[in-house]
Short mmCIF file of C-alpha atoms in Angstrom, two decimals:
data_model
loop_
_atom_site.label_atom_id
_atom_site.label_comp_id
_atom_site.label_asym_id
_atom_site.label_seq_id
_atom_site.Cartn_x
_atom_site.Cartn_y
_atom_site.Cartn_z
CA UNK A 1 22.14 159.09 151.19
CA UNK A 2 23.24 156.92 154.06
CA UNK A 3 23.53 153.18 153.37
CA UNK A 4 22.86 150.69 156.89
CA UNK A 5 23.71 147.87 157.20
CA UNK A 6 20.61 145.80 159.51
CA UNK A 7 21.94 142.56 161.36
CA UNK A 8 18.58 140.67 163.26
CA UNK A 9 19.82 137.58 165.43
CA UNK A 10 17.25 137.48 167.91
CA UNK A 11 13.49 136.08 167.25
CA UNK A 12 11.49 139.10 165.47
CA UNK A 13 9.08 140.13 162.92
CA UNK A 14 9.47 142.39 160.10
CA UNK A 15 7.15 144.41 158.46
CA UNK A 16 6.48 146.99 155.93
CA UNK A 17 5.29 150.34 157.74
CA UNK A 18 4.84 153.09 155.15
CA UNK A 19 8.37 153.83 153.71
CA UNK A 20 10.13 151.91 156.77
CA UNK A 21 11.21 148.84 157.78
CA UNK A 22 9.37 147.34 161.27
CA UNK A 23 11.37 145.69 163.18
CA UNK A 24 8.96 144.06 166.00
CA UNK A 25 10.82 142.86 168.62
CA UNK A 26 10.26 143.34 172.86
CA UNK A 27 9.85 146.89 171.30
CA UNK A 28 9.47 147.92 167.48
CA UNK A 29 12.11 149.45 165.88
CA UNK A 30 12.09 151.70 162.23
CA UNK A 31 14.42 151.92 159.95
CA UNK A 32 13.96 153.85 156.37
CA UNK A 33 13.70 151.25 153.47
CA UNK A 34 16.03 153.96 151.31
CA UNK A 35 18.74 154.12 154.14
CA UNK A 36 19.15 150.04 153.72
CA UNK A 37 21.86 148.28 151.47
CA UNK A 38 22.00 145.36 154.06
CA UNK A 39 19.14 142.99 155.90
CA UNK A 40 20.78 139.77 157.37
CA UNK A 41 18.90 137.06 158.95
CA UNK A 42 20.17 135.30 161.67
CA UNK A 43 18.36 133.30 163.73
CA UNK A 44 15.59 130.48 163.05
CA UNK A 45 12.83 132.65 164.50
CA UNK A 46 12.75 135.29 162.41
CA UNK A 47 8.92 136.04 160.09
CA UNK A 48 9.04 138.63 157.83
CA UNK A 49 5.47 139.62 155.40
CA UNK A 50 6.02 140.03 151.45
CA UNK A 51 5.34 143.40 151.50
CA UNK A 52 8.98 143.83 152.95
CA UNK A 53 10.40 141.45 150.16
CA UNK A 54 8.88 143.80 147.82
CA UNK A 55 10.75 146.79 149.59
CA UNK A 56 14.02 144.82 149.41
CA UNK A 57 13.16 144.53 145.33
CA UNK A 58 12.07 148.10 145.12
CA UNK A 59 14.45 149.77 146.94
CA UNK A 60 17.95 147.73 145.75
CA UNK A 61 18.52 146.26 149.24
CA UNK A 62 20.05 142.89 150.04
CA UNK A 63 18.23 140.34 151.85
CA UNK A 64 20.62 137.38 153.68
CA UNK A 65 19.09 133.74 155.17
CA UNK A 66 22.03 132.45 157.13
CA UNK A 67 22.16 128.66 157.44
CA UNK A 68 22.58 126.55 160.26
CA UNK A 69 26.31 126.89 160.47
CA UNK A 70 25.29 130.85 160.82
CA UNK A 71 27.23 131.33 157.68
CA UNK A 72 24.98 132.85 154.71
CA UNK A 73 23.24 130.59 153.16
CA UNK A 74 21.13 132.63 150.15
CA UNK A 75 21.24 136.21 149.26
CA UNK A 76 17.60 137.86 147.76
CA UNK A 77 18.41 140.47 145.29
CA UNK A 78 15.75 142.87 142.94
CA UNK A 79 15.24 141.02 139.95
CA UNK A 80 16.13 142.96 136.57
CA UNK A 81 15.63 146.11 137.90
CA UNK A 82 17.76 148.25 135.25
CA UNK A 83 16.39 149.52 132.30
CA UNK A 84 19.58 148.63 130.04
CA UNK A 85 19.45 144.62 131.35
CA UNK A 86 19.36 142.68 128.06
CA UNK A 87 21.70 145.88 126.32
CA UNK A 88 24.31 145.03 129.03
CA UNK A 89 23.90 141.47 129.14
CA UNK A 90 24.69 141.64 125.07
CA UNK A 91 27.94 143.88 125.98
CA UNK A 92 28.95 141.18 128.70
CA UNK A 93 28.95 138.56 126.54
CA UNK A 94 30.61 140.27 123.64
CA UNK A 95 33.48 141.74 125.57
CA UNK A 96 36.93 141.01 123.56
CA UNK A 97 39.07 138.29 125.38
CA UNK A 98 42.23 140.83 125.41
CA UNK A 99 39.71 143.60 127.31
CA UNK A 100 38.76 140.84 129.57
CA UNK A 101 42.11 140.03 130.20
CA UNK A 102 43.53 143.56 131.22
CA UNK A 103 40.50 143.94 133.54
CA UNK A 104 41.20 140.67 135.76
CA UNK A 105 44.89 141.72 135.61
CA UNK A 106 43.98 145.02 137.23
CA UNK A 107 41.75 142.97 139.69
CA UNK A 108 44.68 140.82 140.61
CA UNK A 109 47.04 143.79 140.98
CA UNK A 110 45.38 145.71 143.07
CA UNK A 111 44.21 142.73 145.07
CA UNK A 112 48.17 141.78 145.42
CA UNK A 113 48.89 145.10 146.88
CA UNK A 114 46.03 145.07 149.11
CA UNK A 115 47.70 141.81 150.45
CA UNK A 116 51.01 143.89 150.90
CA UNK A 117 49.22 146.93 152.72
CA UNK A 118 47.45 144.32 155.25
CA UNK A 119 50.65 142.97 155.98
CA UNK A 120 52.37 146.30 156.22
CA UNK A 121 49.08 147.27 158.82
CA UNK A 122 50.09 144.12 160.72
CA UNK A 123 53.72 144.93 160.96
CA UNK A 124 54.25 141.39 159.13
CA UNK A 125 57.20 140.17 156.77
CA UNK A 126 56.84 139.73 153.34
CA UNK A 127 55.60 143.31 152.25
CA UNK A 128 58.05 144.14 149.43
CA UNK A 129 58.07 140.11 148.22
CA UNK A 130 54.04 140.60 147.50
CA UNK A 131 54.79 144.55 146.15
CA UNK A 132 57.28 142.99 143.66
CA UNK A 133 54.68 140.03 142.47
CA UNK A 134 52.01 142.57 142.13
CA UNK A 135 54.42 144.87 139.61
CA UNK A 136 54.80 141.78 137.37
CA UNK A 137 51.37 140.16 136.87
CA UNK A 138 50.58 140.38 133.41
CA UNK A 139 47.30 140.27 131.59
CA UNK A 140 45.43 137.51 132.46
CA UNK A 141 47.89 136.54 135.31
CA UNK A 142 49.24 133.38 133.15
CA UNK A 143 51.69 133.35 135.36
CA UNK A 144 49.41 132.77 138.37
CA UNK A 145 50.84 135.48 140.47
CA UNK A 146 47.73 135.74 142.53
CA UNK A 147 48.32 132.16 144.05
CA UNK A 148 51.81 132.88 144.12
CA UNK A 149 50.99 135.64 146.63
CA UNK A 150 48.43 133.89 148.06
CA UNK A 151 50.78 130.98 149.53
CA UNK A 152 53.04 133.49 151.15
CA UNK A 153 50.18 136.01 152.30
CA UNK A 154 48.28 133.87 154.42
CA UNK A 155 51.21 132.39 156.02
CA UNK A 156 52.87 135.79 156.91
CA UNK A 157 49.25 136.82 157.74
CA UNK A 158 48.05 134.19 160.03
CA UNK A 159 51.05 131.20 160.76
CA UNK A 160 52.55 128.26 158.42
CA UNK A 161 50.11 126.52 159.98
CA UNK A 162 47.14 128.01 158.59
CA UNK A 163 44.96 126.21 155.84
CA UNK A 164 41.69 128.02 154.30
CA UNK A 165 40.21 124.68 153.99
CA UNK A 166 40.22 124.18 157.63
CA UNK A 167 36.03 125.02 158.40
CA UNK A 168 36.73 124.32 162.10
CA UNK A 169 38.70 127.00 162.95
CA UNK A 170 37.34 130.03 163.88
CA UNK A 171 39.92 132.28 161.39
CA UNK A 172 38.19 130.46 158.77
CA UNK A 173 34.71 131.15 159.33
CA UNK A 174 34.93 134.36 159.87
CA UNK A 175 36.90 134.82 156.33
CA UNK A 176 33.92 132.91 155.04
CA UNK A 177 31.38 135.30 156.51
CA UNK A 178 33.04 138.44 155.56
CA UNK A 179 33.65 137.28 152.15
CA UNK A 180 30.21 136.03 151.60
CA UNK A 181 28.75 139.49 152.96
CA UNK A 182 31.05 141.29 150.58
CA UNK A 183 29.95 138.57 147.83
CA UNK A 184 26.17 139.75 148.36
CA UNK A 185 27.13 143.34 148.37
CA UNK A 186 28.76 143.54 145.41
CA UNK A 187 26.19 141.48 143.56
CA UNK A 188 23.53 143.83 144.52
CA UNK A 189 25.65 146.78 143.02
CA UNK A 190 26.26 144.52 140.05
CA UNK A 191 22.47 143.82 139.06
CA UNK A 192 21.18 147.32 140.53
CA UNK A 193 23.27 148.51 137.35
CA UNK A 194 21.92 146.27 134.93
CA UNK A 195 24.65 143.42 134.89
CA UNK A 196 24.57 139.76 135.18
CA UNK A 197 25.87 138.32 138.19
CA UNK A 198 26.63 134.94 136.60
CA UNK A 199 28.50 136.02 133.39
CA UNK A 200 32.32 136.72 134.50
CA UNK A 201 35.36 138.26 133.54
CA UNK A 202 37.30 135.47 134.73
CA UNK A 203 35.52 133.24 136.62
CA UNK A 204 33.32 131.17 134.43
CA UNK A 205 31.56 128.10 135.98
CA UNK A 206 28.35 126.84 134.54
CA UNK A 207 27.32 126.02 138.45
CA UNK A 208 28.05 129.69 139.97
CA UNK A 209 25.41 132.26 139.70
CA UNK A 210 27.85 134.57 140.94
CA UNK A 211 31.20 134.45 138.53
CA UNK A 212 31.29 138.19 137.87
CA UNK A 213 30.66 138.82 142.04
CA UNK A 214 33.75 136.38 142.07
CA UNK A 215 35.73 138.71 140.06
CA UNK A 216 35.35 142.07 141.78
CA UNK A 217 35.64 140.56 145.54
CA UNK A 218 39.23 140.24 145.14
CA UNK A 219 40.78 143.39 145.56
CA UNK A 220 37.82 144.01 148.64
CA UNK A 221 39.53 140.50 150.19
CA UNK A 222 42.22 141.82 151.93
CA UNK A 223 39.85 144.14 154.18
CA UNK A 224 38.04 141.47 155.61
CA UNK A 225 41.64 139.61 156.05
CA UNK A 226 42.63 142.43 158.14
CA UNK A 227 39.98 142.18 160.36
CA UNK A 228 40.45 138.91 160.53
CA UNK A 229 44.00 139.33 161.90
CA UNK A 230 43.37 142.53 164.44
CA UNK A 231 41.03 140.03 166.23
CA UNK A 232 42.54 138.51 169.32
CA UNK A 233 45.30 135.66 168.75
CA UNK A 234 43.74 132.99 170.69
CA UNK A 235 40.28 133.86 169.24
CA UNK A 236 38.77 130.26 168.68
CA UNK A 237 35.23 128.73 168.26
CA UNK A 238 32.20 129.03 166.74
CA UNK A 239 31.30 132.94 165.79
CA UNK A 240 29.26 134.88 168.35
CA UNK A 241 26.86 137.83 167.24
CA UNK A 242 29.70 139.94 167.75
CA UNK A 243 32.02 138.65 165.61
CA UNK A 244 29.02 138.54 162.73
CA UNK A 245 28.07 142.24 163.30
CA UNK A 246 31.50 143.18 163.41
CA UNK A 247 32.11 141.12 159.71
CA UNK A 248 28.84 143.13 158.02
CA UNK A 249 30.01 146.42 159.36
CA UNK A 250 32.94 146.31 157.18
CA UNK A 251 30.70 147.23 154.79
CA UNK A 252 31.21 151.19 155.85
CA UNK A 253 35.00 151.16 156.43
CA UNK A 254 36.76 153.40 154.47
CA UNK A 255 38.77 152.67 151.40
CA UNK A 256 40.59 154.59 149.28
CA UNK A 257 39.07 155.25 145.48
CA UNK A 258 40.41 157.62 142.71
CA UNK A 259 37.26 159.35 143.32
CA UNK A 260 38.48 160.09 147.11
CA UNK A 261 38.18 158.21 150.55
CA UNK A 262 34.84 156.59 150.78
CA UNK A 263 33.13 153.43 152.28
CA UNK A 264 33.02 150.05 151.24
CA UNK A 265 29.58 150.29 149.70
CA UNK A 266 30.19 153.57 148.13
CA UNK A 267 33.74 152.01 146.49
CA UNK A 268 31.36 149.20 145.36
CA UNK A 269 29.41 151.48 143.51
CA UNK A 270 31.65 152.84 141.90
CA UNK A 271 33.66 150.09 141.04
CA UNK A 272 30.63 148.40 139.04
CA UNK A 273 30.06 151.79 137.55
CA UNK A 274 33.73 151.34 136.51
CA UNK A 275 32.91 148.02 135.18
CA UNK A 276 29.86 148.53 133.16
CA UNK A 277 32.03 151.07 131.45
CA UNK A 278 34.82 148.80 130.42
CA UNK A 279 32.21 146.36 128.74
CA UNK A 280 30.74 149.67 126.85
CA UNK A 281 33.91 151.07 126.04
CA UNK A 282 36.09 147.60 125.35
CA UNK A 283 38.45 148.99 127.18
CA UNK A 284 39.62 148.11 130.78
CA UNK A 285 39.41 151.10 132.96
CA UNK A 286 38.60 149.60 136.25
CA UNK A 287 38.34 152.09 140.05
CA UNK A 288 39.38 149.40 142.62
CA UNK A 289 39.72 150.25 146.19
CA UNK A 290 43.48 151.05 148.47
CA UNK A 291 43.11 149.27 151.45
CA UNK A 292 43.75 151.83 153.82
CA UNK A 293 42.86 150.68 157.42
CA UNK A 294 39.78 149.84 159.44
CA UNK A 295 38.63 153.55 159.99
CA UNK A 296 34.45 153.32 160.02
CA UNK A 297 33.57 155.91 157.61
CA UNK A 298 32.38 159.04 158.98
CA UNK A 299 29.64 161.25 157.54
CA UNK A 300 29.95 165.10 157.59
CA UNK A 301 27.37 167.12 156.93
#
C-alpha cells in the first residue's frame, strides 16, 4: 500500500467522491482515501463536507488545521478505532515502572545516536562526544544524558548562537513544523493500534493529550534536524509553501529499521507495533529508526 502525504495551501474544496478524495480546485484533483496517511490544511480558504471527515475516521488518515502562524494548530484523528482499546489502555496503565524505564532509555539512546549520525551527515564536530553519552545513558536517563547531548548538539548543529526558544527565526519554525507533523503521524499510528495518545512512558502531563506521541518522536527528531541544517545558511523568514511541503515529505524518507530500510511512516508503524508489544509483554523491546540520510523512499514493484 502506498501512504501520501496531501499538502492544500491554496483556496479549495474537498469532497468525498466514491472511495477518493476531491480535491476542487481551478481543476479537480483525486486522490484514493486508502493511499492517504497525511491531509494538511493550509490556508484560510479551504471547505471541506463531513463526508470526508468520516473518510479521514474510516480510513486511519490524519487531518491538520494550521493556525495563523502556518504552524499546526490541531490534528483530527479516528476516534477508538481498535478493537483491543480499553484491553490496551488497561496494559498502559499497568506497565511496571522498571519496563517503563528501559523503554525511554532505549528512546533516548537511539535518539542520542541519531544526533551523532546528523552531525556526522553534516561533517560537524562533536560526533564521538554524543556516541560516548549515548553508550552510557542508563534506564530512565537519571543522569539526564539526553539534555546533556542536547546542549552540545544544537550548537555543533546550527551555531553557539542558536536558542530553540527563539520563534522568530526561521531554523526554529521549521523544527516546530517538522516536529509537529511527525507529532501527528505518530499519534495516528499510536491510536490506529489501539493505544492512548495521552498516557506516556515518560512524559506525563495532566495538560498534554499527546505524552506517549512525546515519547516516540525522539529518536524521529534528528531527521527533521537534518533537514533543517541541509537548508541554505542564510535561510531566514517566515516559511514559504516550499519549505512546509518539503517538512511533511519527510514523512517518506528512508530510515533504517531492524525490519530493513523503509520510510518514515512505515518505521512508525512498526515502531508502535513494537510498543504495544512491550506493554503486553512487560518487557522493553522497542524497533526505533537509524537515521540514515534524506534519501525519499523509493517503491519497487
Amino acid at each position: 500500500m502506498v501512504w501520501r502525504s496531501v499538502m492544500i495551501s491554496r483556496p479549495a474544496r474537498l469532497r468525498r467522491k466514491h472511495y477518493s478524495l476531491a480535491i476542487d480546485q481551478e481543476e479537480t484533483a483525486f486522490v484514493p482515501f486508502e493511499d492517504i496517511a497525511v491531509i494538511v490544511l493550509d490556508h484560510r480558504e479551504i471547505t471541506l463536507t463531513h463526508p470526508v471527515l468520516s473518510a479521514c475516521a474510516e480510513y486511519g488518515i490524519s487531518l491538520y488545521a494550521t493556525g495563523s502562524n502556518h504552524q499546526p494548530a490541531g490534528v483530527f484523528l479516528p476516534f477508538l478505532s481498535h478493537s483491543r482499546t480499553t484491553r490496551m489502555m488497561r496494559k498502559q496503565l499497568s506497565i511496571t515502572r522498571p519496563t517503563a524505564k528501559r523503554a525511554w532509555a532505549d528512546i533516548i539512546r537511539r535518539k542520542i545516536e541519531n544526533q551523532a549520525t546528523c552531525l556526522r551527515l553534516c561533517s560537524k564536530k562533536g560526533v564521538e562526544k554524543l556516541e560516548a553519552c549515548a553508550r552510557r545513558v542508563r534506564s530512565g536517563d537519571p543522569d539526564n544524558l539526553e539534555g546533556q547531548a542536547a546542549a552540545l548538539y544544537f550548537a555543533q548543529l546550527y551555531g553557539t548562537d542558536f536558542y530553540r526558544n527563539d520563534e522568530a527565526r526561521w531554523t526554529n519554525a521549521a523544527l516546530n513544523y517538522g516536529y509537529a507533523v511527525l507529532r501527528g503521524a505518530i499519534t495516528r499510528g499510536l491510536v490506529a493500534h489501539g493505544l492512548h495518545p495521552s498516557i506516556g512512558l515518560f512524559h506525563d502531563s495532566e495538560q498534554n493529550a499527546f505524552n506517549l506521541a512525546d515519547d516516540l518522536i525522539e529518536s524521529f527528531r534528528p531527521l527533521v534536524d537534518l533537514h533543517v541544517a541541509k537548508r541554505p545558511a542564510l535561510m531566514e523568514g517566515d516559511l514559504i509553501p516550499e519549505d512546509k511541503r518539503a517538512l511533511v515529505a519527510l514523512l517518506n524518507v528512508d530510515v533504517g529499521m531492524p525490519q530493513g530500510k523503509m520510510s518514515v511512516l512505515s518505521a512508525i508503524e512498526y515502531a508502535v507495533e513494537s510498543l504495544a508489544r512491550t506493554y503486553e509483554s512487560g518487557h522493553a523491546e522497542l524497533d526505533l529508526p537509524r537515521l540514515i540520510g534524506l534519501q525519499a523512499h523509493r517503491l519497487e514493484y
